[in-house]
PDB file of C-alpha atoms in Angstrom:
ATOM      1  CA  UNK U   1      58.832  98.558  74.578  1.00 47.00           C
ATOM      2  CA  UNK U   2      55.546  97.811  73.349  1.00 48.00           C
ATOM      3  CA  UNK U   3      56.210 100.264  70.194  1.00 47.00           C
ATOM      4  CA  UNK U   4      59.478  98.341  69.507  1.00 43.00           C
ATOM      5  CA  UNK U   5      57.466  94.949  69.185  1.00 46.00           C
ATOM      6  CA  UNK U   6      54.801  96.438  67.123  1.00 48.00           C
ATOM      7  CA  UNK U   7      57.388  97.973  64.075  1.00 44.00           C
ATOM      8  CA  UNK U   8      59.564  94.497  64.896  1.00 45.00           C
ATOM      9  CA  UNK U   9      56.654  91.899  65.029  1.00 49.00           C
ATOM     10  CA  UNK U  10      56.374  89.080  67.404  1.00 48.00           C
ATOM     11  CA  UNK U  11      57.410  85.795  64.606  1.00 48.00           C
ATOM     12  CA  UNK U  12      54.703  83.466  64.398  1.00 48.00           C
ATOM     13  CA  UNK U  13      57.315  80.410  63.287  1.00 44.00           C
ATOM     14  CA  UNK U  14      55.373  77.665  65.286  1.00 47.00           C
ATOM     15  CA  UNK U  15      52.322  78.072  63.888  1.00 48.00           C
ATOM     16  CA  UNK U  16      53.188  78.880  60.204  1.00 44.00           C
ATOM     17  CA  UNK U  17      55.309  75.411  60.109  1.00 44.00           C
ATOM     18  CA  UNK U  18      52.536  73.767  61.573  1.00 47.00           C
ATOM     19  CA  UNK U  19      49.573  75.032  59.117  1.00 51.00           C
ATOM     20  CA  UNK U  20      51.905  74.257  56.166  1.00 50.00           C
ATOM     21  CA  UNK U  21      52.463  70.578  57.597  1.00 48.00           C
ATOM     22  CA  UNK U  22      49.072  70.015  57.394  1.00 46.00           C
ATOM     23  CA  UNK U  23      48.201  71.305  54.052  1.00 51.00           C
ATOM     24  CA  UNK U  24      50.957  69.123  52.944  1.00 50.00           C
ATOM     25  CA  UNK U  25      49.546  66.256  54.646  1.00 50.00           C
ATOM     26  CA  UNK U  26      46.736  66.898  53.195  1.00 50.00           C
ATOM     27  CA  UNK U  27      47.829  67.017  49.647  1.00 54.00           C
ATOM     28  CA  UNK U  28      49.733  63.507  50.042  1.00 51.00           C
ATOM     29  CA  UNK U  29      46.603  62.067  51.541  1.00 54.00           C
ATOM     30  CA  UNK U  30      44.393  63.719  48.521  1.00 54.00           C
ATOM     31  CA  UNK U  31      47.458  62.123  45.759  1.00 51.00           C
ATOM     32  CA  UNK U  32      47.543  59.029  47.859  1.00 52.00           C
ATOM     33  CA  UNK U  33      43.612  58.764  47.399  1.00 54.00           C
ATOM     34  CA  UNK U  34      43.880  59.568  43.577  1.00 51.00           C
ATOM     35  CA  UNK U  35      46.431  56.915  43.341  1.00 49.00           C
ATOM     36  CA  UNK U  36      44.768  54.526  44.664  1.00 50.00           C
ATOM     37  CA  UNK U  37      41.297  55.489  42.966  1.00 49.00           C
ATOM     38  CA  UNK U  38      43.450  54.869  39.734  1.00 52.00           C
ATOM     39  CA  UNK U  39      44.694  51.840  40.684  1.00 51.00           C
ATOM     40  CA  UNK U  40      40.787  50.678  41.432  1.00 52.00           C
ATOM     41  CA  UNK U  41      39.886  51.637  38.060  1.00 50.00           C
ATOM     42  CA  UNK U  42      42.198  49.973  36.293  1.00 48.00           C
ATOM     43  CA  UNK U  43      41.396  46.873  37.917  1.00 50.00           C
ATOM     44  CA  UNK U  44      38.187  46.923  36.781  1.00 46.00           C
ATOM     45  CA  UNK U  45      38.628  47.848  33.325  1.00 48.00           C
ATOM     46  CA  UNK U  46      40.803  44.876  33.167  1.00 48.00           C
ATOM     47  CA  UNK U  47      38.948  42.340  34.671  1.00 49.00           C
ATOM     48  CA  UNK U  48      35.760  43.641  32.645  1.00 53.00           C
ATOM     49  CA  UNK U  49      37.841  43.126  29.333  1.00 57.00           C
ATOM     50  CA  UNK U  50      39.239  39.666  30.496  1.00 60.00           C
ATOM     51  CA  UNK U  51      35.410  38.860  31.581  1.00 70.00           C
ATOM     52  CA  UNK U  52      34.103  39.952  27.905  1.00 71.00           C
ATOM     53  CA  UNK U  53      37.079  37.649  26.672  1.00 75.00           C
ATOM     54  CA  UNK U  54      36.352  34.926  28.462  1.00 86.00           C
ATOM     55  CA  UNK U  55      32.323  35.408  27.629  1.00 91.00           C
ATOM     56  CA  UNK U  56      33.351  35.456  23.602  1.00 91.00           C
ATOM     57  CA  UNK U  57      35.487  32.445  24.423  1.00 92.00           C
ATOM     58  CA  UNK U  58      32.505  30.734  25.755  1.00 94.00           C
ATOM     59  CA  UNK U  59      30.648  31.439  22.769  1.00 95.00           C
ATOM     60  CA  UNK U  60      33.381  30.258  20.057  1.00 95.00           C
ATOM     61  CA  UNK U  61      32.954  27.100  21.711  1.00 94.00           C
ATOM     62  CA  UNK U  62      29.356  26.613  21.913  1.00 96.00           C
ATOM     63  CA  UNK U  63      29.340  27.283  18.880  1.00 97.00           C
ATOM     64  CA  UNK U  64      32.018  24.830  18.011  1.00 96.00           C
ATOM     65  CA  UNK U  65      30.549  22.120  20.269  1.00 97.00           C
ATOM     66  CA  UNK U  66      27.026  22.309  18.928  1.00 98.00           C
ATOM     67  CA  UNK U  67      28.477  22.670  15.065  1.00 97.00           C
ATOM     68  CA  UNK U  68      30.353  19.358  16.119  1.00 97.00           C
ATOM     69  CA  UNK U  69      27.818  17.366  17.748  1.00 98.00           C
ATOM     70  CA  UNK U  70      25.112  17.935  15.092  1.00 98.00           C
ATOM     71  CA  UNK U  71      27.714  16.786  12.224  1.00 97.00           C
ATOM     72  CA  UNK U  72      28.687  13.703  14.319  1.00 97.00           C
ATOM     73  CA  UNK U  73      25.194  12.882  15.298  1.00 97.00           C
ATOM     74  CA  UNK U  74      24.093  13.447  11.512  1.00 97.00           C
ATOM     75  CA  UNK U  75      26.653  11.229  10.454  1.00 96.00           C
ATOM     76  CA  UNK U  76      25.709   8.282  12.527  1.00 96.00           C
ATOM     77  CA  UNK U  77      22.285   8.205  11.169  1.00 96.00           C
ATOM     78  CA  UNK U  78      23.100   8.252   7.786  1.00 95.00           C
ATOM     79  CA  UNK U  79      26.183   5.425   8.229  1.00 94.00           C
ATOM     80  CA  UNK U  80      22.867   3.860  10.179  1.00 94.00           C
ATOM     81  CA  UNK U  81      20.088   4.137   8.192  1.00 93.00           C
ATOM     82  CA  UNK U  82      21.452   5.326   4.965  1.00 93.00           C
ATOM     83  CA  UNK U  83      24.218   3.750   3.738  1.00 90.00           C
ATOM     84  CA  UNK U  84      23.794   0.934   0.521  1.00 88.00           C
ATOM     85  CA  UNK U  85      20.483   2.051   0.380  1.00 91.00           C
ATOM     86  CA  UNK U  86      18.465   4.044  -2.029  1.00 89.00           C
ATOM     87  CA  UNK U  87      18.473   8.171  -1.671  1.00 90.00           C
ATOM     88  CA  UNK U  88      15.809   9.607   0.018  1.00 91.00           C
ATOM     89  CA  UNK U  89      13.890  12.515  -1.819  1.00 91.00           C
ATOM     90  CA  UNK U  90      13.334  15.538  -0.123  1.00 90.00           C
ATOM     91  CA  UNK U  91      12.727  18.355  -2.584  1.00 89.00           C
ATOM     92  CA  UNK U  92      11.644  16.124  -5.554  1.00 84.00           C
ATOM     93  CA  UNK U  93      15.051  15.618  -7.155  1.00 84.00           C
ATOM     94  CA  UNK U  94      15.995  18.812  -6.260  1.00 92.00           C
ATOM     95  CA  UNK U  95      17.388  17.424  -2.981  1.00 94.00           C
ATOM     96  CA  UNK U  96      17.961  14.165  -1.872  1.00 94.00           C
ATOM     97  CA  UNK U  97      19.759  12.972   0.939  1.00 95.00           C
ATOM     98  CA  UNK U  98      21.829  10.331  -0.622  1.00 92.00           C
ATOM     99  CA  UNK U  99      25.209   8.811   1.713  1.00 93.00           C
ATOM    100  CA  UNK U 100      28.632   8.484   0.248  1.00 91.00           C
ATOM    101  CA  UNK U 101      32.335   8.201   1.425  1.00 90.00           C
ATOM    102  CA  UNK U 102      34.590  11.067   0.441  1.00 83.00           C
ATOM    103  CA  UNK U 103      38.384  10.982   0.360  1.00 75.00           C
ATOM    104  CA  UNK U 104      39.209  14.218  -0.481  1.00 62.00           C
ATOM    105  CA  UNK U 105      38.036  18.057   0.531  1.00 57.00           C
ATOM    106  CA  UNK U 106      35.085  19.940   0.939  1.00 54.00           C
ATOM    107  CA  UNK U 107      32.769  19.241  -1.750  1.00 53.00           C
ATOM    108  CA  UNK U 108      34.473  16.117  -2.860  1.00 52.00           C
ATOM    109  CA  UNK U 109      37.112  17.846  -4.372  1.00 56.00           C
ATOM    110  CA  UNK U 110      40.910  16.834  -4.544  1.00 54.00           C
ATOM    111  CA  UNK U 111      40.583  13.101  -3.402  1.00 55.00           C
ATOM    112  CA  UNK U 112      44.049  12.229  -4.033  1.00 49.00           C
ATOM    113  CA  UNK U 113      45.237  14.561  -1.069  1.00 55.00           C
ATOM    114  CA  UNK U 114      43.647  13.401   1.999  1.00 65.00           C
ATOM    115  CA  UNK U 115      46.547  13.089   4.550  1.00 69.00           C
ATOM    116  CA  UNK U 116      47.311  16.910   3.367  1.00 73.00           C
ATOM    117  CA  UNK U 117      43.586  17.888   3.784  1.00 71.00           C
ATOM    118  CA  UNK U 118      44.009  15.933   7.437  1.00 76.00           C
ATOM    119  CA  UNK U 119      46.872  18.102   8.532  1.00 81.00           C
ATOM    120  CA  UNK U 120      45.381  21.829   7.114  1.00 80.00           C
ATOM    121  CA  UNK U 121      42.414  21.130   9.197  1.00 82.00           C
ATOM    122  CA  UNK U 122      44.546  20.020  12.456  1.00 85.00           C
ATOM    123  CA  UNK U 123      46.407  23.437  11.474  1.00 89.00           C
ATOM    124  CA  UNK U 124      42.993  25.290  11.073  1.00 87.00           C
ATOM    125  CA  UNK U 125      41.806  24.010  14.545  1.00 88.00           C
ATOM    126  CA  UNK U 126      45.461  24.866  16.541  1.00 90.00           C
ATOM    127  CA  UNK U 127      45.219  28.780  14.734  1.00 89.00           C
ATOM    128  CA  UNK U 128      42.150  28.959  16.261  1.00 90.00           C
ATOM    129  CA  UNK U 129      42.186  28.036  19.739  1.00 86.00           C
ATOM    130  CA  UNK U 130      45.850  30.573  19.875  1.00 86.00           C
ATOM    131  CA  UNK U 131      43.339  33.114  18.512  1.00 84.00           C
ATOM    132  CA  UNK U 132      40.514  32.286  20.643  1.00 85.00           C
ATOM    133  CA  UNK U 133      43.171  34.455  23.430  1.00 83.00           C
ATOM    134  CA  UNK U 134      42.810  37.669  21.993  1.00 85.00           C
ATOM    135  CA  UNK U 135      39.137  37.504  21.132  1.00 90.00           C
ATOM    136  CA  UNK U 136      36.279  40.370  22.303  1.00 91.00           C
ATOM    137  CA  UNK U 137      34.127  40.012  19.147  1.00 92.00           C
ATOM    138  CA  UNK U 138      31.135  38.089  19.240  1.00 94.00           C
ATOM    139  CA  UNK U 139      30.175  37.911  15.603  1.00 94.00           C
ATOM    140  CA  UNK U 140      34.028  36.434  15.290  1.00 95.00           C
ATOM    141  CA  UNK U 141      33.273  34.268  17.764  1.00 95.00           C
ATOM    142  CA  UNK U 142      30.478  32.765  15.852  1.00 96.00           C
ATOM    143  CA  UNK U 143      32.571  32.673  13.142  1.00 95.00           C
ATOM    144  CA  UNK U 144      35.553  31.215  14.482  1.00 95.00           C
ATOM    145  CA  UNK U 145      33.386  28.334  16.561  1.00 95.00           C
ATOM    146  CA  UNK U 146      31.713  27.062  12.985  1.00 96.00           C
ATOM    147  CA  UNK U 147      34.861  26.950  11.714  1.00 94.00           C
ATOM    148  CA  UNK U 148      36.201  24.773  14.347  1.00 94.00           C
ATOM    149  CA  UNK U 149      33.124  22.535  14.672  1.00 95.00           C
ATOM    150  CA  UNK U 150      33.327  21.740  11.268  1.00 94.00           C
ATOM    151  CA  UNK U 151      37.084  21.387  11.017  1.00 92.00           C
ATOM    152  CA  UNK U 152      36.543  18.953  13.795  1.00 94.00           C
ATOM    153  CA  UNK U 153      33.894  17.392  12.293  1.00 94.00           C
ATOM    154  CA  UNK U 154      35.702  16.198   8.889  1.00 91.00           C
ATOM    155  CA  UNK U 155      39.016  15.595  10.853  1.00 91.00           C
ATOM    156  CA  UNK U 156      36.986  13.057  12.962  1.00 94.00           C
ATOM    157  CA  UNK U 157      36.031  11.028  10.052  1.00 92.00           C
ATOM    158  CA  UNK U 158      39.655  11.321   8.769  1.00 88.00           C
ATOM    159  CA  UNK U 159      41.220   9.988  11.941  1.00 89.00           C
ATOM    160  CA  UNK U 160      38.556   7.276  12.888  1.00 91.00           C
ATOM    161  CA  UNK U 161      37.250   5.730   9.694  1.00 89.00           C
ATOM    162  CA  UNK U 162      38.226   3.728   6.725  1.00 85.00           C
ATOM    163  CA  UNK U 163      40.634   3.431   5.361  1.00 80.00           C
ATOM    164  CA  UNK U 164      42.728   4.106   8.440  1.00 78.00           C
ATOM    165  CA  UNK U 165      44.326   7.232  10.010  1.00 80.00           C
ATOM    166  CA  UNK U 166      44.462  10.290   8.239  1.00 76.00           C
ATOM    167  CA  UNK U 167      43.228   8.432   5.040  1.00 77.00           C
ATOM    168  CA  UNK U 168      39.360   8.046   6.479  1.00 84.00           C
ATOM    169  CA  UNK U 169      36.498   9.215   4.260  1.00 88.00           C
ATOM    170  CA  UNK U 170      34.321  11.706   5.259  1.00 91.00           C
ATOM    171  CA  UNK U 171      30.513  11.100   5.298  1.00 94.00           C
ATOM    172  CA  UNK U 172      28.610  13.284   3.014  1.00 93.00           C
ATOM    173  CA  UNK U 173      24.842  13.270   2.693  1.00 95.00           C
ATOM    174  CA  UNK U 174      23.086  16.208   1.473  1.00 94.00           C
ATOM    175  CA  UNK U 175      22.814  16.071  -2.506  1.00 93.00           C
ATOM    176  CA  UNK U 176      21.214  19.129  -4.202  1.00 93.00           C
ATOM    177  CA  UNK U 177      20.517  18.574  -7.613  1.00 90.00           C
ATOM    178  CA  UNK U 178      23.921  19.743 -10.027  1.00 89.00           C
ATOM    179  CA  UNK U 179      25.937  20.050  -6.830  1.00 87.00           C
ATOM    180  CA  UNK U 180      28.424  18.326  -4.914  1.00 85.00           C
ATOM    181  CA  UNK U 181      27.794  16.052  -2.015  1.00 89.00           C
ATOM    182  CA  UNK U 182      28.446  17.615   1.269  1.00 91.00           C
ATOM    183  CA  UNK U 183      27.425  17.577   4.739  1.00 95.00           C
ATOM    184  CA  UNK U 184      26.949  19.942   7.821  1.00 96.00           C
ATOM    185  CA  UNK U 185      30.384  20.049   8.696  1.00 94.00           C
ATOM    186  CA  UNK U 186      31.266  21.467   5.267  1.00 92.00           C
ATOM    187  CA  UNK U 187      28.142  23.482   5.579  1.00 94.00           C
ATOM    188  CA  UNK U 188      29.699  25.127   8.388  1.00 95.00           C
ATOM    189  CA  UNK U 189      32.954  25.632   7.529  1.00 93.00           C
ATOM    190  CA  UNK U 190      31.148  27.865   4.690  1.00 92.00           C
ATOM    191  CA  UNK U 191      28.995  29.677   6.846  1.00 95.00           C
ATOM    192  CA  UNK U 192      32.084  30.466   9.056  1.00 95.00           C
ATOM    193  CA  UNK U 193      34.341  31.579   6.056  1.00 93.00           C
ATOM    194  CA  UNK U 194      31.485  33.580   4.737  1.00 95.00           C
ATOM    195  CA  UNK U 195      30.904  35.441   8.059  1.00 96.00           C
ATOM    196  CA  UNK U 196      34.662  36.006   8.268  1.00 93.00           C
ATOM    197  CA  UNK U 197      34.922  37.469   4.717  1.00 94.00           C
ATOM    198  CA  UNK U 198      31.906  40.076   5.695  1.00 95.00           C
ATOM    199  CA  UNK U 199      33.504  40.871   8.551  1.00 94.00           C
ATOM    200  CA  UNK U 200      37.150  41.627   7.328  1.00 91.00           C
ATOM    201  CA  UNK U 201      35.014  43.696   4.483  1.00 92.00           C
ATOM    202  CA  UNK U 202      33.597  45.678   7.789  1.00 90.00           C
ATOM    203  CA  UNK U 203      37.338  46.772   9.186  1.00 89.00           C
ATOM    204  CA  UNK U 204      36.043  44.277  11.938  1.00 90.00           C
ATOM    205  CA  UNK U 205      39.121  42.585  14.037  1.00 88.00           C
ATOM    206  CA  UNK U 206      39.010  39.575  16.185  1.00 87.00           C
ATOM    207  CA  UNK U 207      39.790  41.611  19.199  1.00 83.00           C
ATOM    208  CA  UNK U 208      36.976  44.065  18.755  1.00 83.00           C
ATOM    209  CA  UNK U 209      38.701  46.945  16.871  1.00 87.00           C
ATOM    210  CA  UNK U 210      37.451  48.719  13.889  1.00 84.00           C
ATOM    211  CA  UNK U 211      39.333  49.938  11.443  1.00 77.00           C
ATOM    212  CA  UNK U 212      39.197  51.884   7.763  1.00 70.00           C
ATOM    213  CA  UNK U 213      41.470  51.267   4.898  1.00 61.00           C
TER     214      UNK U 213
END
């Protein structure tokens, strides 16, 4: 009898079905783990890019609001203590500050299309704030917030002074000698466009990527 159950074997079913429940058990709980690990990062990664958004968000309009304030606050000084008076030297006659009215663009240039120059800069300021959503680049940031400061700057003066509604003149000031009139709005609007223009020569995108042509 006992040779009989040696060459037949006694079947060890129980135990077999039970160590290969657990390893399985074990595997879903390792795959549930992994899952969920995954999960965990990917939250993070996407609430770190949406906090570096939001961060170069923050800094387009700083920028903007402190381009804006010094061009309005500039502005009321002149109108002030400026206007229908004499020009005040600063760099001999190399540059005076010196307050005029100015119907048309940047510069004084094309005065006989100020309600068009009104609406491009309302159009300038609603590109950016769509773009401001995909934004992770700082130096675009900077760029983009001088832009709008001084876009908002000029289209201030259009809307709220004379002649009326889209037909005000803007307030320029700063007179370099052989150069048009300007003031710090257009000075940042430059600044901005020149920053942009580097960076678009760099393979630099607004939303951080670089790329080669």
């Amino acid at each position: 009898m006992a040779e009989a159950e040696r060459i037949i074997g006694t079947p060890d079913i129980p135990e077999a079905a039970g160590d290969e429940s657990a390893q399985s058990g074990s595997d879903s709980e390792e795959t549930s783990e992994e899952t969920a690990a995954g999960g965990r990062d990917g939250q993070r990664d996407e609430a770190g890019t949406g906090g570096r958004g939001k961060r170069k968000i923050a800094v387009l309009f700083s920028v903007a609001v402190v381009a804006y304030a010094l061009d309005l606050i500039s502005k009321m000084i002149v109108v002030a203590k400026l206007e229908h008076r004499d020009s005040i030297e600063l760099i001999g006659d190399w540059l005076r500050l010196s307050a005029i009215r100015n119907a048309g663009a940047a510069f004084g240039f094309g005065e006989a299309f100020t309600v068009i120059f009104t609406c491009i800069a309302a159009a300038v300021i609603v590109v950016i704030a769509r773009l401001a959503r995909k934004l992770y680049s700082l130096p675009w940031a900077i760029a983009l917030g001088l832009l709008l400061g001084g876009a908002l700057g000029n289209l201030t003066d259009r809307l709220f002074r004379s002649p009326g509604v889209f037909k005000g003149a803007v307030v320029d000031f700063i007179a370099p000698k052989g150069f048009a009139v300007f003031n710090l709005a257009d000075s940042a609007i430059v600044c901005g466009g020149i920053l942009i223009v580097l960076l678009s020569f760099r393979g630099l995108d607004p939303d951080g990527t670089v790329h080669k042509d």
